[in-house]
Amino acid sequence: EPEVTQTPSHQVTQMGQEVILRCVPISNHLYFYWYRQILGQKVEFLVSFYNNEISEKSEIFDDQFSVERPDGSNFTLKIRSTKLEDSAMYFCASSGGTGLYGELFFGEGSRLTVL
Amino acid sequence: KQEVTQIPAALSVPEGENLVLNCSFTDSAIYNLQWFRQDPGKGLTSLLLIQSSQREQTSGRLNASLDKSSGRSTLYIAASQPGDSATYLCAVKYTGRRALTFGSGTRLQVQP
């Protein structure tokens, strides 16, 4: 069964460093998302991406964050100058060609620990 | 503010019991509602998706209902099993948004 894959599963970084989280969405999906979940808190939306551009972003997704689809299969989240409060589980998701009505499929997540 | 609330926060039941998890949302203008399962430290597994025009969806022992006018959805789990132990998340896609808005989840423990 097709699935969303994420790497790394866990990354530890020092405060102020840059990290890149990678995702391979389901192959025929067109809509891509990043969410995050701080330990013990709700899953929060960060950004959605369609047709090589951001279609919606939350107030969390400020200039510290960026997303890119560098090729036909990968979707990345870059976090510049990481802060302690960026420690969270980051989930990538994708959905198919039904746009706003489509079911979202999530990856297993990348746990980011900022020291 | 568009929010999603789930009650109860935690639930413990003996194996074999039928149970209902509740989800409420503050705005009836939604595209769809999706139920997920999350095991500790793991990703989100989609269980059921209900479009705004639908009243319910079924998959195996799971049945999800949607009442837009009252801003409620329920997830019914029949004949619960220890393997159903997990956190169940409700998420709403509000009209005009691409984002899913998540509830805090219900942590379910099914006792053997």
PDB file of C-alpha atoms in Angstrom:
ATOM      1  CA  GLU A   1       0.000   0.000   0.000  1.00  0.00           C
ATOM      2  CA  PRO A   2       1.397   3.425  -0.933  1.00  0.00           C
ATOM      3  CA  GLU A   3       2.642   5.460   1.989  1.00  0.00           C
ATOM      4  CA  VAL A   4       4.253   8.752   2.878  1.00  0.00           C
ATOM      5  CA  THR A   5       7.842   8.296   4.000  1.00  0.00           C
ATOM      6  CA  GLN A   6       9.859  10.718   6.099  1.00  0.00           C
ATOM      7  CA  THR A   7      13.543  11.023   6.936  1.00  0.00           C
ATOM      8  CA  PRO A   8      15.195  11.254   9.351  1.00  0.00           C
ATOM      9  CA  SER A   9      13.042   9.596  11.971  1.00  0.00           C
ATOM     10  CA  HIS A  10      14.903  11.483  14.682  1.00  0.00           C
ATOM     11  CA  GLN A  11      17.293  14.421  14.477  1.00  0.00           C
ATOM     12  CA  VAL A  12      19.127  16.102  17.327  1.00  0.00           C
ATOM     13  CA  THR A  13      20.566  19.539  16.641  1.00  0.00           C
ATOM     14  CA  GLN A  14      22.091  22.440  18.474  1.00  0.00           C
ATOM     15  CA  MET A  15      20.180  25.668  18.865  1.00  0.00           C
ATOM     16  CA  GLY A  16      20.895  28.007  15.960  1.00  0.00           C
ATOM     17  CA  GLN A  17      21.599  25.253  13.448  1.00  0.00           C
ATOM     18  CA  GLU A  18      19.637  24.643  10.271  1.00  0.00           C
ATOM     19  CA  VAL A  19      17.768  21.381   9.702  1.00  0.00           C
ATOM     20  CA  ILE A  20      16.110  19.895   6.662  1.00  0.00           C
ATOM     21  CA  LEU A  21      13.350  17.345   7.050  1.00  0.00           C
ATOM     22  CA  ARG A  22      12.555  15.237   4.032  1.00  0.00           C
ATOM     23  CA  CYS A  23       9.380  13.605   2.812  1.00  0.00           C
ATOM     24  CA  VAL A  24       8.418  11.437  -0.115  1.00  0.00           C
ATOM     25  CA  PRO A  25       4.656  11.842  -0.644  1.00  0.00           C
ATOM     26  CA  ILE A  26       2.469   9.203  -2.243  1.00  0.00           C
ATOM     27  CA  SER A  27       3.452   9.181  -5.900  1.00  0.00           C
ATOM     28  CA  ASN A  28       0.263  10.352  -7.614  1.00  0.00           C
ATOM     29  CA  HIS A  29      -0.665  12.915  -4.975  1.00  0.00           C
ATOM     30  CA  LEU A  30      -0.708  16.597  -5.798  1.00  0.00           C
ATOM     31  CA  TYR A  31      -1.178  18.325  -2.450  1.00  0.00           C
ATOM     32  CA  PHE A  32       1.484  18.340   0.250  1.00  0.00           C
ATOM     33  CA  TYR A  33       1.477  19.475   3.844  1.00  0.00           C
ATOM     34  CA  TRP A  34       3.615  19.872   6.934  1.00  0.00           C
ATOM     35  CA  TYR A  35       2.178  19.656  10.428  1.00  0.00           C
ATOM     36  CA  ARG A  36       3.882  19.536  13.784  1.00  0.00           C
ATOM     37  CA  GLN A  37       3.046  18.181  17.215  1.00  0.00           C
ATOM     38  CA  ILE A  38       4.802  19.466  20.290  1.00  0.00           C
ATOM     39  CA  LEU A  39       4.886  16.787  22.982  1.00  0.00           C
ATOM     40  CA  GLY A  40       1.536  16.586  24.732  1.00  0.00           C
ATOM     41  CA  GLN A  41      -0.109  19.155  22.480  1.00  0.00           C
ATOM     42  CA  LYS A  42      -2.428  19.188  19.469  1.00  0.00           C
ATOM     43  CA  VAL A  43      -1.291  18.534  15.940  1.00  0.00           C
ATOM     44  CA  GLU A  44      -0.805  21.972  14.338  1.00  0.00           C
ATOM     45  CA  PHE A  45      -0.875  22.942  10.679  1.00  0.00           C
ATOM     46  CA  LEU A  46       2.222  24.605   9.270  1.00  0.00           C
ATOM     47  CA  VAL A  47       1.895  24.834   5.486  1.00  0.00           C
ATOM     48  CA  SER A  48       0.215  23.426   2.402  1.00  0.00           C
ATOM     49  CA  PHE A  49       1.840  23.247  -1.022  1.00  0.00           C
ATOM     50  CA  TYR A  50       0.331  22.757  -4.463  1.00  0.00           C
ATOM     51  CA  ASN A  51       1.580  23.311  -7.971  1.00  0.00           C
ATOM     52  CA  ASN A  52       5.014  24.327  -6.700  1.00  0.00           C
ATOM     53  CA  GLU A  53       3.810  27.072  -4.450  1.00  0.00           C
ATOM     54  CA  ILE A  54       2.516  27.601  -0.940  1.00  0.00           C
ATOM     55  CA  SER A  55      -1.282  27.610  -0.941  1.00  0.00           C
ATOM     56  CA  GLU A  56      -1.773  28.291   2.758  1.00  0.00           C
ATOM     57  CA  LYS A  57       0.420  28.783   5.808  1.00  0.00           C
ATOM     58  CA  SER A  58      -0.196  29.272   9.493  1.00  0.00           C
ATOM     59  CA  GLU A  59       1.149  32.019  11.726  1.00  0.00           C
ATOM     60  CA  ILE A  60       3.711  29.507  12.974  1.00  0.00           C
ATOM     61  CA  PHE A  61       5.228  29.292   9.480  1.00  0.00           C
ATOM     62  CA  ASP A  62       7.283  32.462   9.573  1.00  0.00           C
ATOM     63  CA  ASP A  63      10.529  33.386   7.817  1.00  0.00           C
ATOM     64  CA  GLN A  64      12.369  30.745   9.807  1.00  0.00           C
ATOM     65  CA  PHE A  65      10.641  28.052   7.773  1.00  0.00           C
ATOM     66  CA  SER A  66      10.654  27.224   4.084  1.00  0.00           C
ATOM     67  CA  VAL A  67       9.432  24.369   1.914  1.00  0.00           C
ATOM     68  CA  GLU A  68      10.611  23.073  -1.398  1.00  0.00           C
ATOM     69  CA  ARG A  69       9.875  20.359  -3.893  1.00  0.00           C
ATOM     70  CA  PRO A  70      13.335  20.000  -5.387  1.00  0.00           C
ATOM     71  CA  ASP A  71      12.426  17.178  -7.731  1.00  0.00           C
ATOM     72  CA  GLY A  72       9.446  15.067  -8.714  1.00  0.00           C
ATOM     73  CA  SER A  73       9.403  12.983  -5.583  1.00  0.00           C
ATOM     74  CA  ASN A  74      10.757  14.851  -2.544  1.00  0.00           C
ATOM     75  CA  PHE A  75       9.147  17.546  -0.409  1.00  0.00           C
ATOM     76  CA  THR A  76      11.324  19.239   2.190  1.00  0.00           C
ATOM     77  CA  LEU A  77      10.873  21.470   5.219  1.00  0.00           C
ATOM     78  CA  LYS A  78      13.829  23.666   6.141  1.00  0.00           C
ATOM     79  CA  ILE A  79      14.070  25.227   9.567  1.00  0.00           C
ATOM     80  CA  ARG A  80      16.705  27.926   9.879  1.00  0.00           C
ATOM     81  CA  SER A  81      18.350  28.958  13.127  1.00  0.00           C
ATOM     82  CA  THR A  82      16.511  26.417  15.255  1.00  0.00           C
ATOM     83  CA  LYS A  83      15.190  27.343  18.694  1.00  0.00           C
ATOM     84  CA  LEU A  84      14.433  25.195  21.711  1.00  0.00           C
ATOM     85  CA  GLU A  85      10.721  25.599  21.067  1.00  0.00           C
ATOM     86  CA  ASP A  86      11.082  24.046  17.618  1.00  0.00           C
ATOM     87  CA  SER A  87      11.468  20.670  19.315  1.00  0.00           C
ATOM     88  CA  ALA A  88       8.500  18.646  18.100  1.00  0.00           C
ATOM     89  CA  MET A  89       7.380  15.816  15.886  1.00  0.00           C
ATOM     90  CA  TYR A  90       7.033  17.049  12.312  1.00  0.00           C
ATOM     91  CA  PHE A  91       4.580  15.241  10.070  1.00  0.00           C
ATOM     92  CA  CYS A  92       4.401  15.339   6.311  1.00  0.00           C
ATOM     93  CA  ALA A  93       1.086  14.562   4.621  1.00  0.00           C
ATOM     94  CA  SER A  94      -0.221  14.312   1.089  1.00  0.00           C
ATOM     95  CA  SER A  95      -3.577  14.050  -0.622  1.00  0.00           C
ATOM     96  CA  GLY A  96      -4.710  13.151  -4.102  1.00  0.00           C
ATOM     97  CA  GLY A  97      -6.397  14.894  -6.973  1.00  0.00           C
ATOM     98  CA  THR A  98      -9.638  15.778  -5.199  1.00  0.00           C
ATOM     99  CA  GLY A  99      -8.091  18.900  -3.718  1.00  0.00           C
ATOM    100  CA  LEU A 100     -10.009  20.300  -0.820  1.00  0.00           C
ATOM    101  CA  TYR A 101     -12.080  17.151  -0.441  1.00  0.00           C
ATOM    102  CA  GLY A 102      -9.314  14.616  -0.388  1.00  0.00           C
ATOM    103  CA  GLU A 103      -8.233  12.316   2.396  1.00  0.00           C
ATOM    104  CA  LEU A 104      -4.895  13.194   3.954  1.00  0.00           C
ATOM    105  CA  PHE A 105      -2.293  10.501   4.474  1.00  0.00           C
ATOM    106  CA  PHE A 106       0.436  11.144   7.015  1.00  0.00           C
ATOM    107  CA  GLY A 107       3.964   9.868   7.371  1.00  0.00           C
ATOM    108  CA  GLU A 108       5.456   8.430  10.545  1.00  0.00           C
ATOM    109  CA  GLY A 109       7.007  11.758  11.460  1.00  0.00           C
ATOM    110  CA  SER A 110      10.452  13.201  12.105  1.00  0.00           C
ATOM    111  CA  ARG A 111      11.227  13.923  15.717  1.00  0.00           C
ATOM    112  CA  LEU A 112      13.332  17.066  16.070  1.00  0.00           C
ATOM    113  CA  THR A 113      15.166  17.703  19.322  1.00  0.00           C
ATOM    114  CA  VAL A 114      16.861  21.078  19.702  1.00  0.00           C
ATOM    115  CA  LEU A 115      19.435  21.318  22.483  1.00  0.00           C
TER     116      LEU A 115
ATOM    117  CA  LYS B   1     -12.238  31.053  16.273  1.00  0.00           C
ATOM    118  CA  GLN B   2     -12.500  27.732  14.470  1.00  0.00           C
ATOM    119  CA  GLU B   3     -11.763  25.007  16.992  1.00  0.00           C
ATOM    120  CA  VAL B   4     -12.229  21.263  17.462  1.00  0.00           C
ATOM    121  CA  THR B   5     -12.937  19.686  20.839  1.00  0.00           C
ATOM    122  CA  GLN B   6     -12.875  16.025  21.769  1.00  0.00           C
ATOM    123  CA  ILE B   7     -14.539  14.446  24.774  1.00  0.00           C
ATOM    124  CA  PRO B   8     -13.584  12.477  26.775  1.00  0.00           C
ATOM    125  CA  ALA B   9      -9.837  13.097  26.936  1.00  0.00           C
ATOM    126  CA  ALA B  10      -9.285   9.524  28.100  1.00  0.00           C
ATOM    127  CA  LEU B  11     -11.381   6.392  28.224  1.00  0.00           C
ATOM    128  CA  SER B  12     -10.774   2.920  29.618  1.00  0.00           C
ATOM    129  CA  VAL B  13     -13.124   0.067  28.749  1.00  0.00           C
ATOM    130  CA  PRO B  14     -13.105  -3.724  29.037  1.00  0.00           C
ATOM    131  CA  GLU B  15     -12.579  -5.757  25.906  1.00  0.00           C
ATOM    132  CA  GLY B  16     -15.722  -6.404  23.883  1.00  0.00           C
ATOM    133  CA  GLU B  17     -17.502  -3.214  24.830  1.00  0.00           C
ATOM    134  CA  ASN B  18     -18.995  -0.899  22.228  1.00  0.00           C
ATOM    135  CA  LEU B  19     -17.926   2.701  22.654  1.00  0.00           C
ATOM    136  CA  VAL B  20     -18.458   6.194  21.289  1.00  0.00           C
ATOM    137  CA  LEU B  21     -15.911   8.961  20.941  1.00  0.00           C
ATOM    138  CA  ASN B  22     -17.137  12.515  20.519  1.00  0.00           C
ATOM    139  CA  CYS B  23     -15.885  15.420  18.448  1.00  0.00           C
ATOM    140  CA  SER B  24     -17.389  18.896  18.260  1.00  0.00           C
ATOM    141  CA  PHE B  25     -16.503  21.807  16.002  1.00  0.00           C
ATOM    142  CA  THR B  26     -17.369  25.460  16.264  1.00  0.00           C
ATOM    143  CA  ASP B  27     -18.308  26.310  12.674  1.00  0.00           C
ATOM    144  CA  SER B  28     -20.681  24.263  10.521  1.00  0.00           C
ATOM    145  CA  ALA B  29     -19.056  25.482   7.290  1.00  0.00           C
ATOM    146  CA  ILE B  30     -16.799  22.510   6.671  1.00  0.00           C
ATOM    147  CA  TYR B  31     -15.522  20.610   3.641  1.00  0.00           C
ATOM    148  CA  ASN B  32     -14.971  17.359   5.503  1.00  0.00           C
ATOM    149  CA  LEU B  33     -14.016  15.692   8.767  1.00  0.00           C
ATOM    150  CA  GLN B  34     -11.396  12.999   9.183  1.00  0.00           C
ATOM    151  CA  TRP B  35     -10.771  10.566  12.048  1.00  0.00           C
ATOM    152  CA  PHE B  36      -7.238   9.350  12.741  1.00  0.00           C
ATOM    153  CA  ARG B  37      -5.576   6.875  15.029  1.00  0.00           C
ATOM    154  CA  GLN B  38      -2.223   7.663  16.627  1.00  0.00           C
ATOM    155  CA  ASP B  39      -0.132   5.110  18.499  1.00  0.00           C
ATOM    156  CA  PRO B  40       2.438   6.473  20.994  1.00  0.00           C
ATOM    157  CA  GLY B  41       5.345   8.129  19.225  1.00  0.00           C
ATOM    158  CA  LYS B  42       3.952   7.214  15.824  1.00  0.00           C
ATOM    159  CA  GLY B  43       2.305   8.868  12.874  1.00  0.00           C
ATOM    160  CA  LEU B  44      -1.363   9.404  12.123  1.00  0.00           C
ATOM    161  CA  THR B  45      -3.327   6.629  10.456  1.00  0.00           C
ATOM    162  CA  SER B  46      -6.440   7.721   8.613  1.00  0.00           C
ATOM    163  CA  LEU B  47      -9.519   5.791   9.707  1.00  0.00           C
ATOM    164  CA  LEU B  48     -12.479   7.485   8.067  1.00  0.00           C
ATOM    165  CA  LEU B  49     -13.186  10.580   5.990  1.00  0.00           C
ATOM    166  CA  ILE B  50     -16.690  12.086   5.937  1.00  0.00           C
ATOM    167  CA  GLN B  51     -17.533  14.733   3.370  1.00  0.00           C
ATOM    168  CA  SER B  52     -19.818  17.581   4.424  1.00  0.00           C
ATOM    169  CA  SER B  53     -22.641  16.161   2.317  1.00  0.00           C
ATOM    170  CA  GLN B  54     -22.489  12.778   4.044  1.00  0.00           C
ATOM    171  CA  ARG B  55     -24.084  11.621   7.278  1.00  0.00           C
ATOM    172  CA  GLU B  56     -21.882   8.646   8.061  1.00  0.00           C
ATOM    173  CA  GLN B  57     -19.077   6.391   6.915  1.00  0.00           C
ATOM    174  CA  THR B  58     -18.291   2.825   7.915  1.00  0.00           C
ATOM    175  CA  SER B  59     -15.139   0.757   7.834  1.00  0.00           C
ATOM    176  CA  GLY B  60     -15.184  -2.626   9.511  1.00  0.00           C
ATOM    177  CA  ARG B  61     -15.971  -2.155  13.211  1.00  0.00           C
ATOM    178  CA  LEU B  62     -15.799   1.628  12.899  1.00  0.00           C
ATOM    179  CA  ASN B  63     -18.668   3.941  12.100  1.00  0.00           C
ATOM    180  CA  ALA B  64     -18.360   7.705  12.005  1.00  0.00           C
ATOM    181  CA  SER B  65     -21.317  10.057  11.877  1.00  0.00           C
ATOM    182  CA  LEU B  66     -21.522  13.736  11.052  1.00  0.00           C
ATOM    183  CA  ASP B  67     -24.133  16.289  12.089  1.00  0.00           C
ATOM    184  CA  LYS B  68     -23.072  19.635  10.659  1.00  0.00           C
ATOM    185  CA  SER B  69     -25.988  21.579  12.073  1.00  0.00           C
ATOM    186  CA  SER B  70     -25.060  20.678  15.627  1.00  0.00           C
ATOM    187  CA  GLY B  71     -21.323  20.737  14.971  1.00  0.00           C
ATOM    188  CA  ARG B  72     -20.756  17.161  16.061  1.00  0.00           C
ATOM    189  CA  SER B  73     -19.217  13.929  14.913  1.00  0.00           C
ATOM    190  CA  THR B  74     -19.035  10.605  16.679  1.00  0.00           C
ATOM    191  CA  LEU B  75     -16.769   7.624  16.149  1.00  0.00           C
ATOM    192  CA  TYR B  76     -18.411   4.363  17.140  1.00  0.00           C
ATOM    193  CA  ILE B  77     -16.161   1.370  17.768  1.00  0.00           C
ATOM    194  CA  ALA B  78     -17.936  -1.978  17.989  1.00  0.00           C
ATOM    195  CA  ALA B  79     -16.667  -4.930  19.999  1.00  0.00           C
ATOM    196  CA  SER B  80     -13.509  -3.184  21.161  1.00  0.00           C
ATOM    197  CA  GLN B  81     -10.220  -5.106  21.295  1.00  0.00           C
ATOM    198  CA  PRO B  82      -6.937  -4.461  23.141  1.00  0.00           C
ATOM    199  CA  GLY B  83      -5.384  -3.647  19.779  1.00  0.00           C
ATOM    200  CA  ASP B  84      -7.733  -0.660  19.514  1.00  0.00           C
ATOM    201  CA  SER B  85      -5.820   1.029  22.337  1.00  0.00           C
ATOM    202  CA  ALA B  86      -4.484   4.292  20.904  1.00  0.00           C
ATOM    203  CA  THR B  87      -5.269   7.992  20.721  1.00  0.00           C
ATOM    204  CA  TYR B  88      -8.084   8.879  18.339  1.00  0.00           C
ATOM    205  CA  LEU B  89      -7.939  12.286  16.689  1.00  0.00           C
ATOM    206  CA  CYS B  90     -10.697  14.193  14.975  1.00  0.00           C
ATOM    207  CA  ALA B  91      -9.715  16.784  12.357  1.00  0.00           C
ATOM    208  CA  VAL B  92     -11.903  19.242  10.452  1.00  0.00           C
ATOM    209  CA  LYS B  93     -11.258  20.987   7.166  1.00  0.00           C
ATOM    210  CA  TYR B  94     -13.155  24.242   7.429  1.00  0.00           C
ATOM    211  CA  THR B  95     -14.520  25.903   4.302  1.00  0.00           C
ATOM    212  CA  GLY B  96     -11.966  28.181   2.659  1.00  0.00           C
ATOM    213  CA  ARG B  97      -9.046  26.474   4.376  1.00  0.00           C
ATOM    214  CA  ARG B  98      -6.574  23.885   3.185  1.00  0.00           C
ATOM    215  CA  ALA B  99      -5.513  23.129   6.733  1.00  0.00           C
ATOM    216  CA  LEU B 100      -6.945  20.467   8.989  1.00  0.00           C
ATOM    217  CA  THR B 101      -7.818  21.699  12.467  1.00  0.00           C
ATOM    218  CA  PHE B 102      -7.208  18.960  15.025  1.00  0.00           C
ATOM    219  CA  GLY B 103      -8.782  18.144  18.339  1.00  0.00           C
ATOM    220  CA  SER B 104      -6.695  17.118  21.336  1.00  0.00           C
ATOM    221  CA  GLY B 105      -7.696  13.496  20.944  1.00  0.00           C
ATOM    222  CA  THR B 106      -9.241  10.779  23.079  1.00  0.00           C
ATOM    223  CA  ARG B 107      -6.777   8.323  24.593  1.00  0.00           C
ATOM    224  CA  LEU B 108      -8.454   4.901  24.560  1.00  0.00           C
ATOM    225  CA  GLN B 109      -7.342   1.940  26.653  1.00  0.00           C
ATOM    226  CA  VAL B 110      -9.087  -1.394  26.066  1.00  0.00           C
ATOM    227  CA  GLN B 111      -8.465  -3.786  28.936  1.00  0.00           C
ATOM    228  CA  PRO B 112      -8.122  -7.505  28.076  1.00  0.00           C
TER     229      PRO B 112
END
